[in-house]
GROMACS .gro file of C-alpha atoms in nm:
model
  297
    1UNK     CA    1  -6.709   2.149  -8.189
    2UNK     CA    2  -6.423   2.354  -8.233
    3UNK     CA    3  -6.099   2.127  -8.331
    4UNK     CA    4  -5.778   2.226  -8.137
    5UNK     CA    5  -5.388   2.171  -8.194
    6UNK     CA    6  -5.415   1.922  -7.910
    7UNK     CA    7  -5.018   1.820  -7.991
    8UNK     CA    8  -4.908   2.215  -7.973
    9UNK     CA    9  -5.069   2.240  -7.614
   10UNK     CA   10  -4.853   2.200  -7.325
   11UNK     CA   11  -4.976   1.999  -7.033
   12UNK     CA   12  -5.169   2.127  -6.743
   13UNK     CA   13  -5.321   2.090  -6.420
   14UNK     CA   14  -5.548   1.831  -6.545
   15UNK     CA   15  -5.536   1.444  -6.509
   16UNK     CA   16  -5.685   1.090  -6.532
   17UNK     CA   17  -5.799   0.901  -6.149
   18UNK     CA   18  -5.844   0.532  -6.232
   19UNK     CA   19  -6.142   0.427  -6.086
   20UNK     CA   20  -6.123   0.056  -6.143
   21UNK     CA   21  -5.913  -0.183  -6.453
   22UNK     CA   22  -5.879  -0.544  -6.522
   23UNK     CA   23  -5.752  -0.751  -6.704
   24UNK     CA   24  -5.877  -1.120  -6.755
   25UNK     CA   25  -5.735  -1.398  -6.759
   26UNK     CA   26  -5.464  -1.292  -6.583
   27UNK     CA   27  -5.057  -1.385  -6.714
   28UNK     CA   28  -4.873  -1.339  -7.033
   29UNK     CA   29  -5.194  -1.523  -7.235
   30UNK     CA   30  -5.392  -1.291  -7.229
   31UNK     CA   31  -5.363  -1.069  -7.604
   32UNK     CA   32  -5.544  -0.713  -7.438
   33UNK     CA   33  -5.348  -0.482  -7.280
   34UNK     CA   34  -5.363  -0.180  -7.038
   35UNK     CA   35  -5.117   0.139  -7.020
   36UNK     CA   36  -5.235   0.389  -6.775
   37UNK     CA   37  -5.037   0.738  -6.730
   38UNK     CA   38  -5.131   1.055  -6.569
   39UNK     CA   39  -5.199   1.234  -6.870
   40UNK     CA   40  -5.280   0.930  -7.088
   41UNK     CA   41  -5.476   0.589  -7.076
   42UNK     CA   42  -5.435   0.317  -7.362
   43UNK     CA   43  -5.632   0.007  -7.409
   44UNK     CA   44  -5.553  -0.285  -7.686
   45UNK     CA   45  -5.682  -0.564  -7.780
   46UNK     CA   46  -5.418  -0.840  -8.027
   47UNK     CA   47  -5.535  -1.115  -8.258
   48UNK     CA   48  -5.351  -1.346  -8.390
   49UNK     CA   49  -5.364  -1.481  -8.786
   50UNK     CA   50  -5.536  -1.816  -8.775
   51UNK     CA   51  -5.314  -2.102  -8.799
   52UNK     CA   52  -5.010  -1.852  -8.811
   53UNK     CA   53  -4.775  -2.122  -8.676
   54UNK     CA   54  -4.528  -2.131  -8.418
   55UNK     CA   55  -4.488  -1.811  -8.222
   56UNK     CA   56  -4.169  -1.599  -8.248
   57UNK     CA   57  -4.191  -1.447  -7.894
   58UNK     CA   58  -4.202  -1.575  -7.603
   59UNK     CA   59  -4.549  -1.547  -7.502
   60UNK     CA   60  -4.797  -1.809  -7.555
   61UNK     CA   61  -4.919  -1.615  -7.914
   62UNK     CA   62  -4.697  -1.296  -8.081
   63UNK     CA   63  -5.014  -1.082  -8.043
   64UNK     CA   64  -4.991  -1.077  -7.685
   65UNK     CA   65  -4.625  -1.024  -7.732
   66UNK     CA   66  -4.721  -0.684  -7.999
   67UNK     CA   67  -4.970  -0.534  -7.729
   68UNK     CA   68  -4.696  -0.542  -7.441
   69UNK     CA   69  -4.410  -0.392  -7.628
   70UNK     CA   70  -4.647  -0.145  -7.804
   71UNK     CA   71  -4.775   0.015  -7.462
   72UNK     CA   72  -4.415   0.067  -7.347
   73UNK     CA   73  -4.341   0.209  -7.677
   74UNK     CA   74  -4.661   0.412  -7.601
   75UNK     CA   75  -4.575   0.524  -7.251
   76UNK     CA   76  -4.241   0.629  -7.278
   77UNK     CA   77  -4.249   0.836  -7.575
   78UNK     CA   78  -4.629   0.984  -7.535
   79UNK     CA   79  -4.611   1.401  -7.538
   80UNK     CA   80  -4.722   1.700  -7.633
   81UNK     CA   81  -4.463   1.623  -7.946
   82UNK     CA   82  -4.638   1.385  -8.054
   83UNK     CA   83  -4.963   1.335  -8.267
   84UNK     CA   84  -5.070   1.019  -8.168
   85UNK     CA   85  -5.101   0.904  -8.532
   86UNK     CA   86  -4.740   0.995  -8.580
   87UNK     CA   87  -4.652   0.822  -8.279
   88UNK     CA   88  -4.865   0.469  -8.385
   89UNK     CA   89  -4.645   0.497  -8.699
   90UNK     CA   90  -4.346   0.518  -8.529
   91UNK     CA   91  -4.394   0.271  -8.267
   92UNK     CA   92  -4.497  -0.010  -8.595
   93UNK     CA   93  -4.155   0.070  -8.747
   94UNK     CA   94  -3.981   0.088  -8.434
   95UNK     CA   95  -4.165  -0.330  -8.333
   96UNK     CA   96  -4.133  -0.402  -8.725
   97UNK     CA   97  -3.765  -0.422  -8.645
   98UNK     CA   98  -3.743  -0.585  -8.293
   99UNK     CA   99  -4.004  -0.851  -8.435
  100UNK     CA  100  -3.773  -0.945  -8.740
  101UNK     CA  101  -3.520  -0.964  -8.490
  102UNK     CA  102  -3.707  -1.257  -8.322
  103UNK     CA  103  -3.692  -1.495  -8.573
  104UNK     CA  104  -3.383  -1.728  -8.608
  105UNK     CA  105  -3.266  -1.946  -8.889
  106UNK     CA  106  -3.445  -2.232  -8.870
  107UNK     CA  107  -3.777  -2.027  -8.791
  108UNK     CA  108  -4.131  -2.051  -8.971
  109UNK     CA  109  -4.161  -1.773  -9.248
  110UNK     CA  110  -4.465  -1.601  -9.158
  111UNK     CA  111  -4.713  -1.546  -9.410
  112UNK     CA  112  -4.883  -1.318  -9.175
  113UNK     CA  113  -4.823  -1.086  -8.864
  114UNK     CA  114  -4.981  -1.080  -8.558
  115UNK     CA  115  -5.219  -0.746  -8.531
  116UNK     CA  116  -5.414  -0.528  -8.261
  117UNK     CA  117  -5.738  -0.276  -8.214
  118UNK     CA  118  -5.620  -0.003  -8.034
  119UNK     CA  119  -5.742   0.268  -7.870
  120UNK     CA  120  -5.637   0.598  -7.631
  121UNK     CA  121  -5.711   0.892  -7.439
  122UNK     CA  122  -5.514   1.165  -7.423
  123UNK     CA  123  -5.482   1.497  -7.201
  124UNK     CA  124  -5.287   1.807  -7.338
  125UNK     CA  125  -5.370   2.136  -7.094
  126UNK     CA  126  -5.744   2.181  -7.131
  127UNK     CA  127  -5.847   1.897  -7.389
  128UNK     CA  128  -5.890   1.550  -7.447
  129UNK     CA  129  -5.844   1.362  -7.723
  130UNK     CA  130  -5.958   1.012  -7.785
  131UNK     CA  131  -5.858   0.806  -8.111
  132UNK     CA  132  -5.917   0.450  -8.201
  133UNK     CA  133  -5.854   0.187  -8.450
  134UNK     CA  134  -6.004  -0.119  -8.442
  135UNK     CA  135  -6.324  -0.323  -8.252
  136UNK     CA  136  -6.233  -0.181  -7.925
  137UNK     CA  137  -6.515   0.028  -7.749
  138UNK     CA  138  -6.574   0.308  -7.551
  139UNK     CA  139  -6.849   0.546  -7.384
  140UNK     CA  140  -6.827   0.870  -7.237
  141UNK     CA  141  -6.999   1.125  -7.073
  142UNK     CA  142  -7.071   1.427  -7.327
  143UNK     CA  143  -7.130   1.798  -7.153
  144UNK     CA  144  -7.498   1.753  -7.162
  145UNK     CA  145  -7.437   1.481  -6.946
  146UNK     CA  146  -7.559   1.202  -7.174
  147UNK     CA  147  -7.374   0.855  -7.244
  148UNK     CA  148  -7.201   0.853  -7.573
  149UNK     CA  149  -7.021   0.589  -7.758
  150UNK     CA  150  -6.661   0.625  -7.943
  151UNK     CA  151  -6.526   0.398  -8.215
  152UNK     CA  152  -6.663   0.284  -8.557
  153UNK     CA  153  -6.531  -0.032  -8.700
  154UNK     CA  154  -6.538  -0.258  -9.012
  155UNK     CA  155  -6.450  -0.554  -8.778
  156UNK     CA  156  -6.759  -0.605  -8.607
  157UNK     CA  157  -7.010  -0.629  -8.893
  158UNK     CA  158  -6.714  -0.832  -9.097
  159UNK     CA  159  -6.724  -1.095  -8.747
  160UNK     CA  160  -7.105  -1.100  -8.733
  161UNK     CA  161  -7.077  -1.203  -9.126
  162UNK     CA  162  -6.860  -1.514  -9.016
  163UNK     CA  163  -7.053  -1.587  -8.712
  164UNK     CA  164  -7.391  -1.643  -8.974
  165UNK     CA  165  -7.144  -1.876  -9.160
  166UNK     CA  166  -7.140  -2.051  -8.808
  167UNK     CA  167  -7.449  -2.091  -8.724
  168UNK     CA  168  -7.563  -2.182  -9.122
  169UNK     CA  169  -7.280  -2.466  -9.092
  170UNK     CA  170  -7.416  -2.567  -8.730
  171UNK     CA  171  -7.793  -2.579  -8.913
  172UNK     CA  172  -7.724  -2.733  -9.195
  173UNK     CA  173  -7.442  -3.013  -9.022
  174UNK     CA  174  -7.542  -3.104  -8.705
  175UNK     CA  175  -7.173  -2.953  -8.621
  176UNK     CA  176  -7.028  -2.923  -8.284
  177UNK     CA  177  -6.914  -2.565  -8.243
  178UNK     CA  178  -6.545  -2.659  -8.313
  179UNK     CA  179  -6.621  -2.864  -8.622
  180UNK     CA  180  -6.853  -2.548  -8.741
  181UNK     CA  181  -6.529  -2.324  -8.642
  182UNK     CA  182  -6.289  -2.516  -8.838
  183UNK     CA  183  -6.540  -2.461  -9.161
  184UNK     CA  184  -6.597  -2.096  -9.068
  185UNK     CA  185  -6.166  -2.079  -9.131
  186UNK     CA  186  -6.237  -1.937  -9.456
  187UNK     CA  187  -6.424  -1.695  -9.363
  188UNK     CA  188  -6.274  -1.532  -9.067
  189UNK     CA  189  -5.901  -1.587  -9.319
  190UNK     CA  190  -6.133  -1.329  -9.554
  191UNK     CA  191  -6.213  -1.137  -9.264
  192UNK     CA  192  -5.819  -1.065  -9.168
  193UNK     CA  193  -5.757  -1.007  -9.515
  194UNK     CA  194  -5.951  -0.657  -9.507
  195UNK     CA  195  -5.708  -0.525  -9.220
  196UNK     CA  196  -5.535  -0.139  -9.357
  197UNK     CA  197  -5.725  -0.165  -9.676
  198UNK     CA  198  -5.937   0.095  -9.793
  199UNK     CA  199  -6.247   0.061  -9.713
  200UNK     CA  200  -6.196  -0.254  -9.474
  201UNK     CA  201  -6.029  -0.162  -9.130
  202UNK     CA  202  -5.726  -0.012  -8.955
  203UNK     CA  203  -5.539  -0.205  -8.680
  204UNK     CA  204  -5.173  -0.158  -8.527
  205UNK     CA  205  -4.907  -0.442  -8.691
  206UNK     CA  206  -4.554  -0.403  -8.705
  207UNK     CA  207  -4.470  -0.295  -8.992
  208UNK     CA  208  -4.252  -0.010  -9.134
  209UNK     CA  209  -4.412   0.302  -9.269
  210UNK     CA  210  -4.785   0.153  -9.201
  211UNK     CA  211  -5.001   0.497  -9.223
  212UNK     CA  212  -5.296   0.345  -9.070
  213UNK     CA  213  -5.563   0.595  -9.017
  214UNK     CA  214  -5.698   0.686  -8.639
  215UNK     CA  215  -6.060   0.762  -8.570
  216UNK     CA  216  -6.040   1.074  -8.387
  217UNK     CA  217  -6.213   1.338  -8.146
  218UNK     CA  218  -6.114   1.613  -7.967
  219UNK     CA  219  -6.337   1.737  -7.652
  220UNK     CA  220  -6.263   2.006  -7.337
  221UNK     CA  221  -6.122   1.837  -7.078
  222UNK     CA  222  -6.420   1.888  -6.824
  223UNK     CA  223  -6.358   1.798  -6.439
  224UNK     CA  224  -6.570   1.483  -6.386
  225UNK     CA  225  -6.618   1.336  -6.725
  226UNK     CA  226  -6.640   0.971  -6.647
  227UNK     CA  227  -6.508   0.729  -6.953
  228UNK     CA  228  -6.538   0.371  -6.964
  229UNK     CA  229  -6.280   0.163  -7.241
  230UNK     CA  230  -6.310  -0.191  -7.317
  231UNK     CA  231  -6.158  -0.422  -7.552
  232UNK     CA  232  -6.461  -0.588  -7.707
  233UNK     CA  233  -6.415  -0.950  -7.520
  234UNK     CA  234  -6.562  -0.729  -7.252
  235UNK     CA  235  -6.829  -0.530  -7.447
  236UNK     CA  236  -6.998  -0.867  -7.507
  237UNK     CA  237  -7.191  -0.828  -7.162
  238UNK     CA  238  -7.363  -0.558  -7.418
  239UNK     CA  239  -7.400  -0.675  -7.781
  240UNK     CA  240  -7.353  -1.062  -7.718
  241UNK     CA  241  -7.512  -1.157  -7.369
  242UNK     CA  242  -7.730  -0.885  -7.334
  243UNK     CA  243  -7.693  -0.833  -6.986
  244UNK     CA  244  -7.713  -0.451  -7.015
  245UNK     CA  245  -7.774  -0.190  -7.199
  246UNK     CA  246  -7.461   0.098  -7.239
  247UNK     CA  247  -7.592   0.288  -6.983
  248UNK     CA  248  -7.660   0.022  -6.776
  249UNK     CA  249  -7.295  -0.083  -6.840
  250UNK     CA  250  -7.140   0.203  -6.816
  251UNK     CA  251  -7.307   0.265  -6.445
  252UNK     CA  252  -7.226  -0.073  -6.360
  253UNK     CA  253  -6.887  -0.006  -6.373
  254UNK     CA  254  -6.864   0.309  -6.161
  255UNK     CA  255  -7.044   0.155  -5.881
  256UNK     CA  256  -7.029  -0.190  -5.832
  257UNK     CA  257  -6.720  -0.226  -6.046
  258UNK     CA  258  -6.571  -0.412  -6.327
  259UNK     CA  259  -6.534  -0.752  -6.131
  260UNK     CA  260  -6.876  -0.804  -6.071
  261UNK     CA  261  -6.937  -0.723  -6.488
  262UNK     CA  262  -6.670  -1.008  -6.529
  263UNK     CA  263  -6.812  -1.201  -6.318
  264UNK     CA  264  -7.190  -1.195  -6.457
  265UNK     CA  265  -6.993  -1.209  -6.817
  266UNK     CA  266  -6.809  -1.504  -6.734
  267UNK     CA  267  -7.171  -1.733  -6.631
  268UNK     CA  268  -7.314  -1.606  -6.935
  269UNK     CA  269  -7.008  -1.797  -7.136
  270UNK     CA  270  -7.013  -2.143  -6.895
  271UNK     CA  271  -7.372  -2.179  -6.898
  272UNK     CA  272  -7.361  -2.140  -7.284
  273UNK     CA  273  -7.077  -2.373  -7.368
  274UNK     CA  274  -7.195  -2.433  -7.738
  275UNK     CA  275  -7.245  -2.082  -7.824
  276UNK     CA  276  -7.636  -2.153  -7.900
  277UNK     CA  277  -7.787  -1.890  -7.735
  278UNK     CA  278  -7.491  -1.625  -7.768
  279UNK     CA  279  -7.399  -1.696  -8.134
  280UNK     CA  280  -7.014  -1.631  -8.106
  281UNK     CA  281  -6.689  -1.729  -8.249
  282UNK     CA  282  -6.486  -1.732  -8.000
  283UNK     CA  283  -6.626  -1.946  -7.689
  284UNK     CA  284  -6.492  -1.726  -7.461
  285UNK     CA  285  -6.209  -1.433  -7.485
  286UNK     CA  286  -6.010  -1.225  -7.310
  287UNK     CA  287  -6.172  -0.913  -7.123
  288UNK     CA  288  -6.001  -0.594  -7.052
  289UNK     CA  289  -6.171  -0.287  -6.940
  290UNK     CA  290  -6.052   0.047  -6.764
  291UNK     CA  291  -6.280   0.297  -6.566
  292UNK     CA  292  -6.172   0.676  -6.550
  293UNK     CA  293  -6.244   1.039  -6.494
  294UNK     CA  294  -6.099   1.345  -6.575
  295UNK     CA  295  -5.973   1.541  -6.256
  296UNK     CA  296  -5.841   1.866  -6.183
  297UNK     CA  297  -5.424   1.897  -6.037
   0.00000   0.00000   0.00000
């Protein structure tokens, strides 16, 4: 493939056509987040440090908090000026400062910041550009017209590491699946500790002058390319339910639509409220997913 200045392009007479997004649950809990622009679609997915005390913000935890105010950032300041890695940068210094500015006298000091997977497409005249840091997930159509798959993380195998702990604890205990959690702490603390380290994983946080690194591919911007992003609370209807395959998935969403996934998703969780057949760490978590195509002016 033949790698273009996607940033000295100007825009064209190509676009994105939402075919279908949700997020779930719905209200200021939930830590994924959507931004959706003609030219540009962004999905994230926060986390919060475990027992990182009270919040700062005013939303129920600071990482849904850091996903809002980092797709506004986003948004408003996305162009062909910008190289989205540039950009990321900025926008960390740029919520480095309004997050200090949320803390008051008598507040907690934070040992930790809140933190978020991240992912976007991007179209500059005649080519797309997806990037991604983080768990979050997504497939595409490549010009043969065969599914592919975007985004290579640290953070799944380092989760299915502390998910083994789970079950070993669970084995070994007789635990509930909260008293196995509460052991796993250790673990999943270990886990969070690997975030922009070399050779652990890159997430957004704000911080000032945090050169995280963006996995990156550029790709013409064909007329009809169908993409499908997810934050992985949604991608576990793949690799922790096993209710489809990617393809199956991916179809899914273009015709029946990303409700009925949700829905099917959301019985797999209830009917399973131990996590014993869908070894998990988190009982259930938020969704977010965003179908789209590539259209012509």
């Amino acid at each position: 493939m033949t790698l273009l200045n996607l940033e000295d392009r100007v825009a064209g007479g190509v676009g994105f056509r939402i075919v279908d997004r949700l997020t779930d649950p719905e209200g200021d809990a939930n830590a994924d987040w959507l931004g959706v622009a003609e030219d540009c679609v962004l999905w994230m997915d926060g986390a919060a440090p475990v027992n990182a005390g009270r919040t700062r913000s005013d939303y129920p935890s600071d990482a849904a908090w850091l996903v809002r105010r980092f797709v506004d950032h986003f948004l408003a300041n996305v162009g062909p000026a910008w190289r989205t890695r540039e950009l990321v940068i900025d926008i960390q210094g740029r919520l480095a400062v309004e997050y200090e500015a949320l803390g008051s006298a008598d507040d907690v000091v934070r040992t930790d910041l809140p933190f978020a997977c991240f992912g976007a497409a991007r179209l500059v005249d005649d080519t797309l550009e997806i990037t991604s840091a983080g768990d979050c997930v997504l497939l595409y159509e490549t010009d043969e017209g065969k599914l592919a798959r975007f985004g290579h993380s640290a953070v799944s195998s380092l989760e299915q590491q502390a998910v083994r702990a789970l079950r070993e604890t669970k084995a070994r205990t007789g635990a509930s699946h909260g008293e196995a959690l509460q052991a796993t702490i250790p673990h999943i603390l270990d886990n969070q500790a690997q975030r922009n380290r070399r050779f652990g994983y890159d997430v957004v946080e704000p911080i000032t002058d945090l050169a995280i690194d963006l996995e990156r591919v550029l790709m013409p911007a064909r007329p009809g390319r169908r993409m499908l992003a997810m934050s992985d609370g949604f991608y576990r209807a793949v690799d922790t339910y096993h209710l489809f395959t990617d393809e199956q998935l991916f179809e899914a969403a273009f015709d029946s639509g990303l409700s009925d996934i949700l829905a099917r998703l959301r019985d797999a969780e209830a009917n399973d409220p131990e996590a014993s057949a869908h070894p998990r760490l988190k009982l259930q978590d938020d969704a977010t997913a965003v179908a789209f195509v590539v259209e012509t002016g």
